Short mmCIF file of C-alpha atoms and ligand atoms in Angstrom, two decimals:
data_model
loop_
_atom_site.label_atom_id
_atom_site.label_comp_id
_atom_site.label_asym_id
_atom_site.label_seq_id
_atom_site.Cartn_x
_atom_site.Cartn_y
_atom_site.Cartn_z
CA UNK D 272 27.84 136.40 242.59
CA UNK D 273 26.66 139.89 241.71
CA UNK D 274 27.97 141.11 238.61
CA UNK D 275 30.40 144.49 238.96
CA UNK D 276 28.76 147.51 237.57
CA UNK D 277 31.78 148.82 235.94
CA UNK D 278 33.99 146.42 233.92
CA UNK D 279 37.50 146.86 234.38
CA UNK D 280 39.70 147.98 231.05
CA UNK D 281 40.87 144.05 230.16
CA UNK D 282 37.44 143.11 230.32
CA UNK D 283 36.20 146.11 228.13
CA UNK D 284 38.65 145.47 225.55
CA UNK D 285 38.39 141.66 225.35
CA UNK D 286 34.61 142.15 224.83
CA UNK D 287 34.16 144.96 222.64
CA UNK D 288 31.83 144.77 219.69
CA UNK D 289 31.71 141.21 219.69
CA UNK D 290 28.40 139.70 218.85
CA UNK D 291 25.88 137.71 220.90
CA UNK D 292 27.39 133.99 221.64
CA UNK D 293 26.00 131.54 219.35
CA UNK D 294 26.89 128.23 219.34
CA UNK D 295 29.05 126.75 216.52
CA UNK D 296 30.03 130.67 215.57
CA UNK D 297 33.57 132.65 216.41
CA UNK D 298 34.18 134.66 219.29
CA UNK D 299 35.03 137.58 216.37
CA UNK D 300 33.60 136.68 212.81
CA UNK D 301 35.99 136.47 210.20
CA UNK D 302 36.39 139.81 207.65
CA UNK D 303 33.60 140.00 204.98
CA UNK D 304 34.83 140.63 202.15
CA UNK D 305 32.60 142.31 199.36
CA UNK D 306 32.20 145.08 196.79
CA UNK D 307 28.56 144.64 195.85
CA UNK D 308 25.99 142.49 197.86
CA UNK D 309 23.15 140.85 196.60
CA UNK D 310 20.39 143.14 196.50
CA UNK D 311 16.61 142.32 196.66
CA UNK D 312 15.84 141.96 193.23
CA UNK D 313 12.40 143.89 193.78
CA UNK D 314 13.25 146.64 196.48
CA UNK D 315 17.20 147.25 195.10
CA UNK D 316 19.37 149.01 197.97
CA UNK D 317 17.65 149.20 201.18
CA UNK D 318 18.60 151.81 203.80
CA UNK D 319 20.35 149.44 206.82
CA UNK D 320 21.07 146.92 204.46
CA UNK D 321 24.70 146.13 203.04
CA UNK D 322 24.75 147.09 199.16
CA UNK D 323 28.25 148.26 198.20
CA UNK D 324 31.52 147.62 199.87
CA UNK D 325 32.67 151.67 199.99
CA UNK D 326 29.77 152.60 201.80
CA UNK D 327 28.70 149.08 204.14
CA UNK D 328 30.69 146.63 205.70
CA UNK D 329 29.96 144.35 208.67
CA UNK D 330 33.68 144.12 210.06
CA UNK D 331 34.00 147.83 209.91
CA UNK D 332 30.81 147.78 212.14
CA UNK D 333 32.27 145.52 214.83
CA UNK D 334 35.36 147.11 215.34
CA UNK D 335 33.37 150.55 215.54
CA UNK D 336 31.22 149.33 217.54
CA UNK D 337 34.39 148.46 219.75
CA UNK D 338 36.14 151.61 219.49
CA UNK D 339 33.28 153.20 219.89
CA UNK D 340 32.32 151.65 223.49
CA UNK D 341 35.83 152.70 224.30
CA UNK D 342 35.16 156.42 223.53
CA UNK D 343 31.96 156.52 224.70
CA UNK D 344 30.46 157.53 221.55
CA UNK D 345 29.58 157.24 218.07
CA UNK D 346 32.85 155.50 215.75
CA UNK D 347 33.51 155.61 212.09
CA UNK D 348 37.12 153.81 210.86
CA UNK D 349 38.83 155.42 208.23
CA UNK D 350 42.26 153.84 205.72
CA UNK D 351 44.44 156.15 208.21
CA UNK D 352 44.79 158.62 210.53
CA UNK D 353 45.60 161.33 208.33
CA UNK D 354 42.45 160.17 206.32
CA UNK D 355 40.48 160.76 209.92
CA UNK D 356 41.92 164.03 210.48
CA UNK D 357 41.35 165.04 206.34
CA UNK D 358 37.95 164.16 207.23
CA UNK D 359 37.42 166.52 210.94
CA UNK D 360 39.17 169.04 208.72
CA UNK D 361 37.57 169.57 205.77
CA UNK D 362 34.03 168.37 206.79
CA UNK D 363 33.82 171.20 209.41
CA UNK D 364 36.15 173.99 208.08
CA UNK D 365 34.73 176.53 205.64
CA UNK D 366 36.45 179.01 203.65
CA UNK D 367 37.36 182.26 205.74
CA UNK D 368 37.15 179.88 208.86
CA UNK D 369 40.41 179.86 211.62
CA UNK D 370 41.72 176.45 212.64
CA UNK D 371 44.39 176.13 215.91
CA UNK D 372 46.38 173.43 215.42
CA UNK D 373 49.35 171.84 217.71
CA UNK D 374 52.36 173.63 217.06
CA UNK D 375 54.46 170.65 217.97
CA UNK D 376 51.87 167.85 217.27
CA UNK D 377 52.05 165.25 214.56
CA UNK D 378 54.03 166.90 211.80
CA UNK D 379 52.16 165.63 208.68
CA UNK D 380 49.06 167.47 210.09
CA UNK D 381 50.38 170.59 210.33
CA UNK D 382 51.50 170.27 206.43
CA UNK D 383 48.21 169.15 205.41
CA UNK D 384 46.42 172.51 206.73
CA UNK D 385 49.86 174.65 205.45
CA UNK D 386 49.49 172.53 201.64
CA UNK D 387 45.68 172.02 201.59
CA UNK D 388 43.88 174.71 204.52
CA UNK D 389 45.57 177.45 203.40
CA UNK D 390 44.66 177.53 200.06
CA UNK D 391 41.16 177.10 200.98
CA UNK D 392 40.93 180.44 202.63
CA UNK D 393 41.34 179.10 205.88
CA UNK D 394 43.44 180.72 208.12
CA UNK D 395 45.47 178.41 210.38
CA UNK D 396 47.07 179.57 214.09
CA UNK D 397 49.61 177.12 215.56
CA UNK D 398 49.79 176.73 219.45
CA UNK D 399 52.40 174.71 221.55
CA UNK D 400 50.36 171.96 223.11
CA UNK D 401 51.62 173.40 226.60
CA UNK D 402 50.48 176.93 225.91
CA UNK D 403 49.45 179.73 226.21
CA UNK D 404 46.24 179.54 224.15
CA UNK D 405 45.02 182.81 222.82
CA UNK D 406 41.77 183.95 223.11
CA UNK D 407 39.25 181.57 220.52
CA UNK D 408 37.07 184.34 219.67
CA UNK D 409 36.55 183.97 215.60
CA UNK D 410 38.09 180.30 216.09
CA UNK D 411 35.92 177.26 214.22
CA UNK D 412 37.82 174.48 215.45
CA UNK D 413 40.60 173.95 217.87
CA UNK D 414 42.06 171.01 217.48
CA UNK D 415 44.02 169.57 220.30
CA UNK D 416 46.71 166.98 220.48
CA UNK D 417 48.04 165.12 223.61
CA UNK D 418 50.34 163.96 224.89
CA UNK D 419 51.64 165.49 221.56
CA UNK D 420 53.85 163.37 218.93
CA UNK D 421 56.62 163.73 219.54
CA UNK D 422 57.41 166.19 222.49
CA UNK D 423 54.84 164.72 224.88
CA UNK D 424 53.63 167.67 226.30
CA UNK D 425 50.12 167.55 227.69
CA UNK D 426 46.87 170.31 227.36
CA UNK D 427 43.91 170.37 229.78
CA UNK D 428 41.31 168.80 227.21
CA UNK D 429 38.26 169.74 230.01
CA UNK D 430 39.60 173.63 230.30
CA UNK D 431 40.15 174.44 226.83
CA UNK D 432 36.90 172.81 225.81
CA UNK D 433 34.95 174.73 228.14
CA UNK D 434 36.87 177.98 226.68
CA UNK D 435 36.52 177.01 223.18
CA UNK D 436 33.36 176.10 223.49
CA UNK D 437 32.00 179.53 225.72
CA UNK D 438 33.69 181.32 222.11
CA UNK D 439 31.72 179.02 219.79
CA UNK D 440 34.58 176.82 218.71
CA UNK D 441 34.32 173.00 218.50
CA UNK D 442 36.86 170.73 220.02
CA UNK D 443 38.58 167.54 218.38
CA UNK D 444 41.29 165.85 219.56
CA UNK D 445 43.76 163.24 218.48
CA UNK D 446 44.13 161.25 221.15
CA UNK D 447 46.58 159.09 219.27
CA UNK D 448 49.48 158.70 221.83
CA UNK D 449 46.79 158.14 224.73
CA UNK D 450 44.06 155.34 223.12
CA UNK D 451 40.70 155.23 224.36
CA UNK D 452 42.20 153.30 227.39
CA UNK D 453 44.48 156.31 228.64
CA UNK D 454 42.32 159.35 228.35
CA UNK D 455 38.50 159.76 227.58
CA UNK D 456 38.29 163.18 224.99
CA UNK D 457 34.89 163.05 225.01
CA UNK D 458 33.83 162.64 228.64
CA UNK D 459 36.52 165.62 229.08
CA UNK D 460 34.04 167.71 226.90
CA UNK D 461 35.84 167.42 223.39
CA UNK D 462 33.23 167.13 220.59
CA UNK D 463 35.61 164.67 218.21
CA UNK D 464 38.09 162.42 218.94
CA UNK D 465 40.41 161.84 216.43
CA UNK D 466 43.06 158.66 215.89
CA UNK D 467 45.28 156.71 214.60
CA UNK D 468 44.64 153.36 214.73
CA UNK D 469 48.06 152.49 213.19
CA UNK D 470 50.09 152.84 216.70
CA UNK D 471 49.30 151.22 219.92
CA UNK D 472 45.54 150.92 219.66
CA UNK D 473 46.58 148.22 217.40
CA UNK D 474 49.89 147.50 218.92
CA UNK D 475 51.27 145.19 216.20
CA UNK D 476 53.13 146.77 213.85
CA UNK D 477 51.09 145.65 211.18
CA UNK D 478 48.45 147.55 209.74
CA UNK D 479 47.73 151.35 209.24
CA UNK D 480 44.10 152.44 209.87
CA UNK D 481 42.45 155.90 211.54
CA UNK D 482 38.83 156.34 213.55
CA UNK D 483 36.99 159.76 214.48
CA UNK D 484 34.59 159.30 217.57
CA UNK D 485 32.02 161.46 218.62
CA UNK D 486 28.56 161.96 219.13
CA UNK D 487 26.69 162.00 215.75
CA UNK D 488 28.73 161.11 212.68
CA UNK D 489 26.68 161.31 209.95
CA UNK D 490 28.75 163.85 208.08
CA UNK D 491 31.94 162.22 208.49
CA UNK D 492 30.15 158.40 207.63
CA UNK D 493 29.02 161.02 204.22
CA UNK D 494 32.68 162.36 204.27
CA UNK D 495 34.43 158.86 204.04
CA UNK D 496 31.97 157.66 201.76
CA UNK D 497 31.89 160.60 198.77
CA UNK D 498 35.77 160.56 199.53
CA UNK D 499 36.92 156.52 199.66
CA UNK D 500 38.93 156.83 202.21
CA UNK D 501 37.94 153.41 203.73
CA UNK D 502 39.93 150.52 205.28
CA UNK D 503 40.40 147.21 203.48
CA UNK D 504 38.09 144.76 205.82
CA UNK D 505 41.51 142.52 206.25
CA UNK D 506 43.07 145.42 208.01
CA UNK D 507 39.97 146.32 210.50
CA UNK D 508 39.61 142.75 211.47
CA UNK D 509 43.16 142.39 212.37
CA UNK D 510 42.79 145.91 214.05
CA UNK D 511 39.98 144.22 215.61
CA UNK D 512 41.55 140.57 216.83
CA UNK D 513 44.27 142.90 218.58
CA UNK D 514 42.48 145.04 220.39
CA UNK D 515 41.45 142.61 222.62
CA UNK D 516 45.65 142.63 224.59
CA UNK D 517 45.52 146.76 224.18
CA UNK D 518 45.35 146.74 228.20
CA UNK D 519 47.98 144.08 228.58
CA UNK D 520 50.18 146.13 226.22
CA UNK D 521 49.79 149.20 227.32
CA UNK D 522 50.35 147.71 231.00
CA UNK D 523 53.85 146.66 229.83
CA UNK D 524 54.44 149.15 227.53
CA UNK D 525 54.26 152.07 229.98
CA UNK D 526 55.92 150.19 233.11
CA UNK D 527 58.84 150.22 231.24
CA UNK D 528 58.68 153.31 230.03
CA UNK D 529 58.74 154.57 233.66
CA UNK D 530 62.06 152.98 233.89
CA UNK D 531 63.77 153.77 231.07
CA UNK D 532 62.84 157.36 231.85
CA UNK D 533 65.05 157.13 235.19
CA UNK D 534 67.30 155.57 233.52
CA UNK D 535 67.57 158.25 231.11
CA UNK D 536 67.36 161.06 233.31
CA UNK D 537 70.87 159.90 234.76
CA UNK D 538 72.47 160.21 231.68
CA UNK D 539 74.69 163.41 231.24
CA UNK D 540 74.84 163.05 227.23
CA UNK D 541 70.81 162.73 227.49
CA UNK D 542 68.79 166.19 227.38
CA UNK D 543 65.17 166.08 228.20
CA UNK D 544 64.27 163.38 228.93
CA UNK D 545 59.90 163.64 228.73
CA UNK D 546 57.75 161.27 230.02
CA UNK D 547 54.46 162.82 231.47
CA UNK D 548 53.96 160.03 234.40
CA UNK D 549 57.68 161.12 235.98
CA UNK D 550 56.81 163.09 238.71
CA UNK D 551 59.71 165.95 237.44
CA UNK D 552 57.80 166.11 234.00
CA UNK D 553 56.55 169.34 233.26
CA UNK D 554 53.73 167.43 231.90
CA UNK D 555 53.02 165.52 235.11
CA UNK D 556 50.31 167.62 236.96
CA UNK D 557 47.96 167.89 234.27
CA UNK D 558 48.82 164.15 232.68
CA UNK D 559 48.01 162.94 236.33
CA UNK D 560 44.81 164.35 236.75
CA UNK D 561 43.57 163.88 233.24
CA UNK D 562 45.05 160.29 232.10
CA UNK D 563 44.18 157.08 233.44
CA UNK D 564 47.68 155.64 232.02
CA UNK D 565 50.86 156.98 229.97
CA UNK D 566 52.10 155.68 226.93
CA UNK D 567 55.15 153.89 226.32
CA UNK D 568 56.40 156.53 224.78
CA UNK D 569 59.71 158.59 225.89
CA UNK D 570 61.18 161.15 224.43
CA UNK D 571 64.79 162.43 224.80
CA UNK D 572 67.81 164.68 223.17
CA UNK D 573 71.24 162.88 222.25
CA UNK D 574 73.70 165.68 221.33
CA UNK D 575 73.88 164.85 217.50
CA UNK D 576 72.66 162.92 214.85
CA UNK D 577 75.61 161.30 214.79
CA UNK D 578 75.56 160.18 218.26
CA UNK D 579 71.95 158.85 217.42
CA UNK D 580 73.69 156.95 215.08
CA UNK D 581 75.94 155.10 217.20
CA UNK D 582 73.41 154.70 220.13
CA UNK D 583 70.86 152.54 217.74
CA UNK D 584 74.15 150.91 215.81
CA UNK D 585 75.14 149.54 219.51
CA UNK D 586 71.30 148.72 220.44
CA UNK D 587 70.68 144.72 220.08
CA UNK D 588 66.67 145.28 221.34
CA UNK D 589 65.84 148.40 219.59
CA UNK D 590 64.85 148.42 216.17
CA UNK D 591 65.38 152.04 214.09
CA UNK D 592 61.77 152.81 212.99
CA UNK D 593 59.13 155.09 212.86
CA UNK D 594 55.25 154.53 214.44
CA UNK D 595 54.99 153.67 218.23
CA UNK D 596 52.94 151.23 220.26
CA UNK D 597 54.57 148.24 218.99
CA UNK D 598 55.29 144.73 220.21
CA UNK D 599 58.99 145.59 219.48
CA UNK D 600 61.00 148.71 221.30
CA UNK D 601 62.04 151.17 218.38
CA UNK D 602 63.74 154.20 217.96
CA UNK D 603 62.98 157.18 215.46
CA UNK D 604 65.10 160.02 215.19
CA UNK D 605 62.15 162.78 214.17
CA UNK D 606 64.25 165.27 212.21
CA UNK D 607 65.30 162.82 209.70
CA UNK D 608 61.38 162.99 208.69
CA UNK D 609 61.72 166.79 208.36
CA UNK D 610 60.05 167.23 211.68
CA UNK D 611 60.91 170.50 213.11
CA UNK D 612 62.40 169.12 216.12
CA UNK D 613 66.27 169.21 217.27
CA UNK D 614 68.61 166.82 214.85
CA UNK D 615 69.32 164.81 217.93
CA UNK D 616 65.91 164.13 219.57
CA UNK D 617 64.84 160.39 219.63
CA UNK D 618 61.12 159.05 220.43
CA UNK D 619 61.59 155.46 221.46
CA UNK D 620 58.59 153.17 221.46
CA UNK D 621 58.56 150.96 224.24
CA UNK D 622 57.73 147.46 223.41
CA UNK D 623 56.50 143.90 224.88
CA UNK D 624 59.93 142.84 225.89
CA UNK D 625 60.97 142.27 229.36
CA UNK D 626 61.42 145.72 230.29
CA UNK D 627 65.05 144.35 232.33
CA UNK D 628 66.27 143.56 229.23
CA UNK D 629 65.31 146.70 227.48
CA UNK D 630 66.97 148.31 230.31
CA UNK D 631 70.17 146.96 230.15
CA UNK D 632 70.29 147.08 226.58
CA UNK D 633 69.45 150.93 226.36
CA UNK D 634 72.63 151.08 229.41
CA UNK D 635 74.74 149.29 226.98
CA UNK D 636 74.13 151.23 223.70
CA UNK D 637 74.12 154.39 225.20
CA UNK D 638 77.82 153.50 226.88
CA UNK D 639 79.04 152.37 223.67
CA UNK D 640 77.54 155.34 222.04
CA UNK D 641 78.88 157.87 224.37
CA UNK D 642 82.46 156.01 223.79
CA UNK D 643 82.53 154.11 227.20
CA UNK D 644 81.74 151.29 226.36
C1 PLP L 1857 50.72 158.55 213.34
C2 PLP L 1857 49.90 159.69 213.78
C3 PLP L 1857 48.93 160.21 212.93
C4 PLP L 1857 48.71 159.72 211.53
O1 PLP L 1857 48.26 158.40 211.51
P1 PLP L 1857 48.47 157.43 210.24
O2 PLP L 1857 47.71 156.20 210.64
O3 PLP L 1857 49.95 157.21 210.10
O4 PLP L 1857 47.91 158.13 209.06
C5 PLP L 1857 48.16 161.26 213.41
N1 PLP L 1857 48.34 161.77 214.65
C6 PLP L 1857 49.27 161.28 215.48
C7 PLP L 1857 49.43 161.88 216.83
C8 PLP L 1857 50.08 160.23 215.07
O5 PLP L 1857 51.02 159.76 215.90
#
């Protein structure tokens, strides 16, 4: 039997940056755990050679090897995503430099650049996710995020890197919400990808961890290592061990989604509703084209905090919690973060459960909530 060419995404993931088969040895080789290594008592540190546990470490080098298959590029894992995005930010911004960032991305990055940027001397633009981008003439970086946390809107990675890039701007982009399995940044022409490995890449609620992927990482390796900002090897092994279900989860995670976004959209005390793979999505044109799946992800509007309140007091499958990408559904109400978003607005994570269930439970809270039930 002839061998396919391409390997299909459960295949990919189950097999990424495992080692050669040897007998009597793991499938995936346990975390190393080290601060020094012996050195050669003659040569001391070799180049290529583990010496010190902030700068080498074998189980960081499987699982970027992994993500890095999955990107199609270079991979270097970082403690979190914020420490990923610290690095992209500071390792290419200089003083008097201009930064774009999502005006309605991931909240905490848009304080880093107002608390930390800023007072660097660089200037920082905001731009909705949807639009319209200014010109990028005098622009360093424009960093991209979609779908964007929380609103889910979606940017045309392939069009604004060919813009950005005719004006002399580099592109990253935190593909976060999408994983390497629903969008490919870097194929699309971005020069960094930038992640959180805490969410659904992961998918288990049980670890925090970041990644940048690109093509030649040298200065971000040189970043994490002058800065520390590296994962413990316990974390990037289990990061590792569950990447091999991301296309299972992301399978069930997103057909559910689907239907809890009709479901919503019936709803008269529910304001938009956004998921970018319903066809009435604003989002949906672009997201179609450019995404190979859509997150479990939805985002809606309940009239009031208070009504929030009642909706997850009523829920008996949905957890209240922050992060996405889960085994378990959750709900977050974003303002109560200090996200600039309406008090009302809820992202709910979609999780492994039978999405029937999650259905009717969602019907049933949202009843009770809305005092029908
Ligand atoms: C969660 C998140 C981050 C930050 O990741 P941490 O692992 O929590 O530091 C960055 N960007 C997006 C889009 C996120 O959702």
């Amino acid at each position: 039997m002839s061998e396919r060419s391409v390997l299909g995404d459960g295949t990919r993931v189950v097999r990424a940056g495992l080692p050669p088969a040897v007998p009597g040895q793991p499938f995936l080789p346990g975390p190393v755990f080290a601060a020094p290594y012996h050195l050669d008592p003659a040569t001391g540190p070799v180049p290529g050679r583990d010496g010190y546990g902030r700068t080498d470490n074998p189980t960081w080098r499987a699982l970027e090897s992994a993500i890095g298959d999955l990107e199609g590029g270079e991979c270097v894992v970082f403690s979190s995503g914020m420490a990923a995005i610290t690095a992209v930010l500071l390792t290419v911004l200089r003083p008097g430099d201009t930064v774009v960032l999502p005006a309605d991305g991931y909240y905490r990055t848009r304080a880093l650049a107002a608390q930390t940027l800023a007072g660097l001397g660089v200037t920082v633009r905001e731009v909705p996710t949807a639009g319209r981008y200014p010109p990028f003439d005098g622009v360093a970086l424009v960093l991209l995020e979609t779908p964007a946390n929380p609103g889910l809107d979606v940017c045309d990675i392939a069009a604004l890197a060919s813009v950005a890039h005719g004006a002399g701007a580099l592109v990253a982009v935190d593909s976060t919400t999408a994983t390497p399995l629903g969008q490919q940044p870097l194929a699309l022409g971005a020069d960094l990808v930038v992640a959180s490995g805490t969410k659904a890449l992961t998918g288990h609620s049980d670890l925090v961890l970041g990644y940048v992927a690109g093509p030649a990482l040298d200065p971000i390796r040189n970043w994490r290592n002058g800065t520390g900002a590296v994962p413990g090897p316990f974390e990037t092994w289990l990061a590792h061990r569950s990447l091999s279900t991301l296309d299972l989860r992301l399978a069930r995670q997103s057909a559910t989604a689907a239907a809890v976004a009709d479901l919503l959209a019936t709803r008269p005390e529910v304001g938009s509703v956004r998921w970018p793979g319903r066809p009435a999505d604003p989002a949906y044109p672009v997201a179609s084209r450019q995404m190979r799946r859509i997150p479990g992800i939805v985002t809606f509007t309940l009239p009031d905090a208070a009504h929030v309140a009642r909706f997850l007091g009523a829920t008996r499958l949905v957890g209240a919690a922050t992060s996405f990408g889960g085994p378990h559904t959750t709900a977050d109400r974003r303002a109560q973060w200090g996200d600039p978003v309406p008090d009302g607005l809820v992202r709910l994570s979609c999780g492994l459960e039978d999405t029937a269930d999650v259905v009717a439970d969602l019907t049933a809270a949202l009843d009770t909530a809305a005092g029908s039930g």
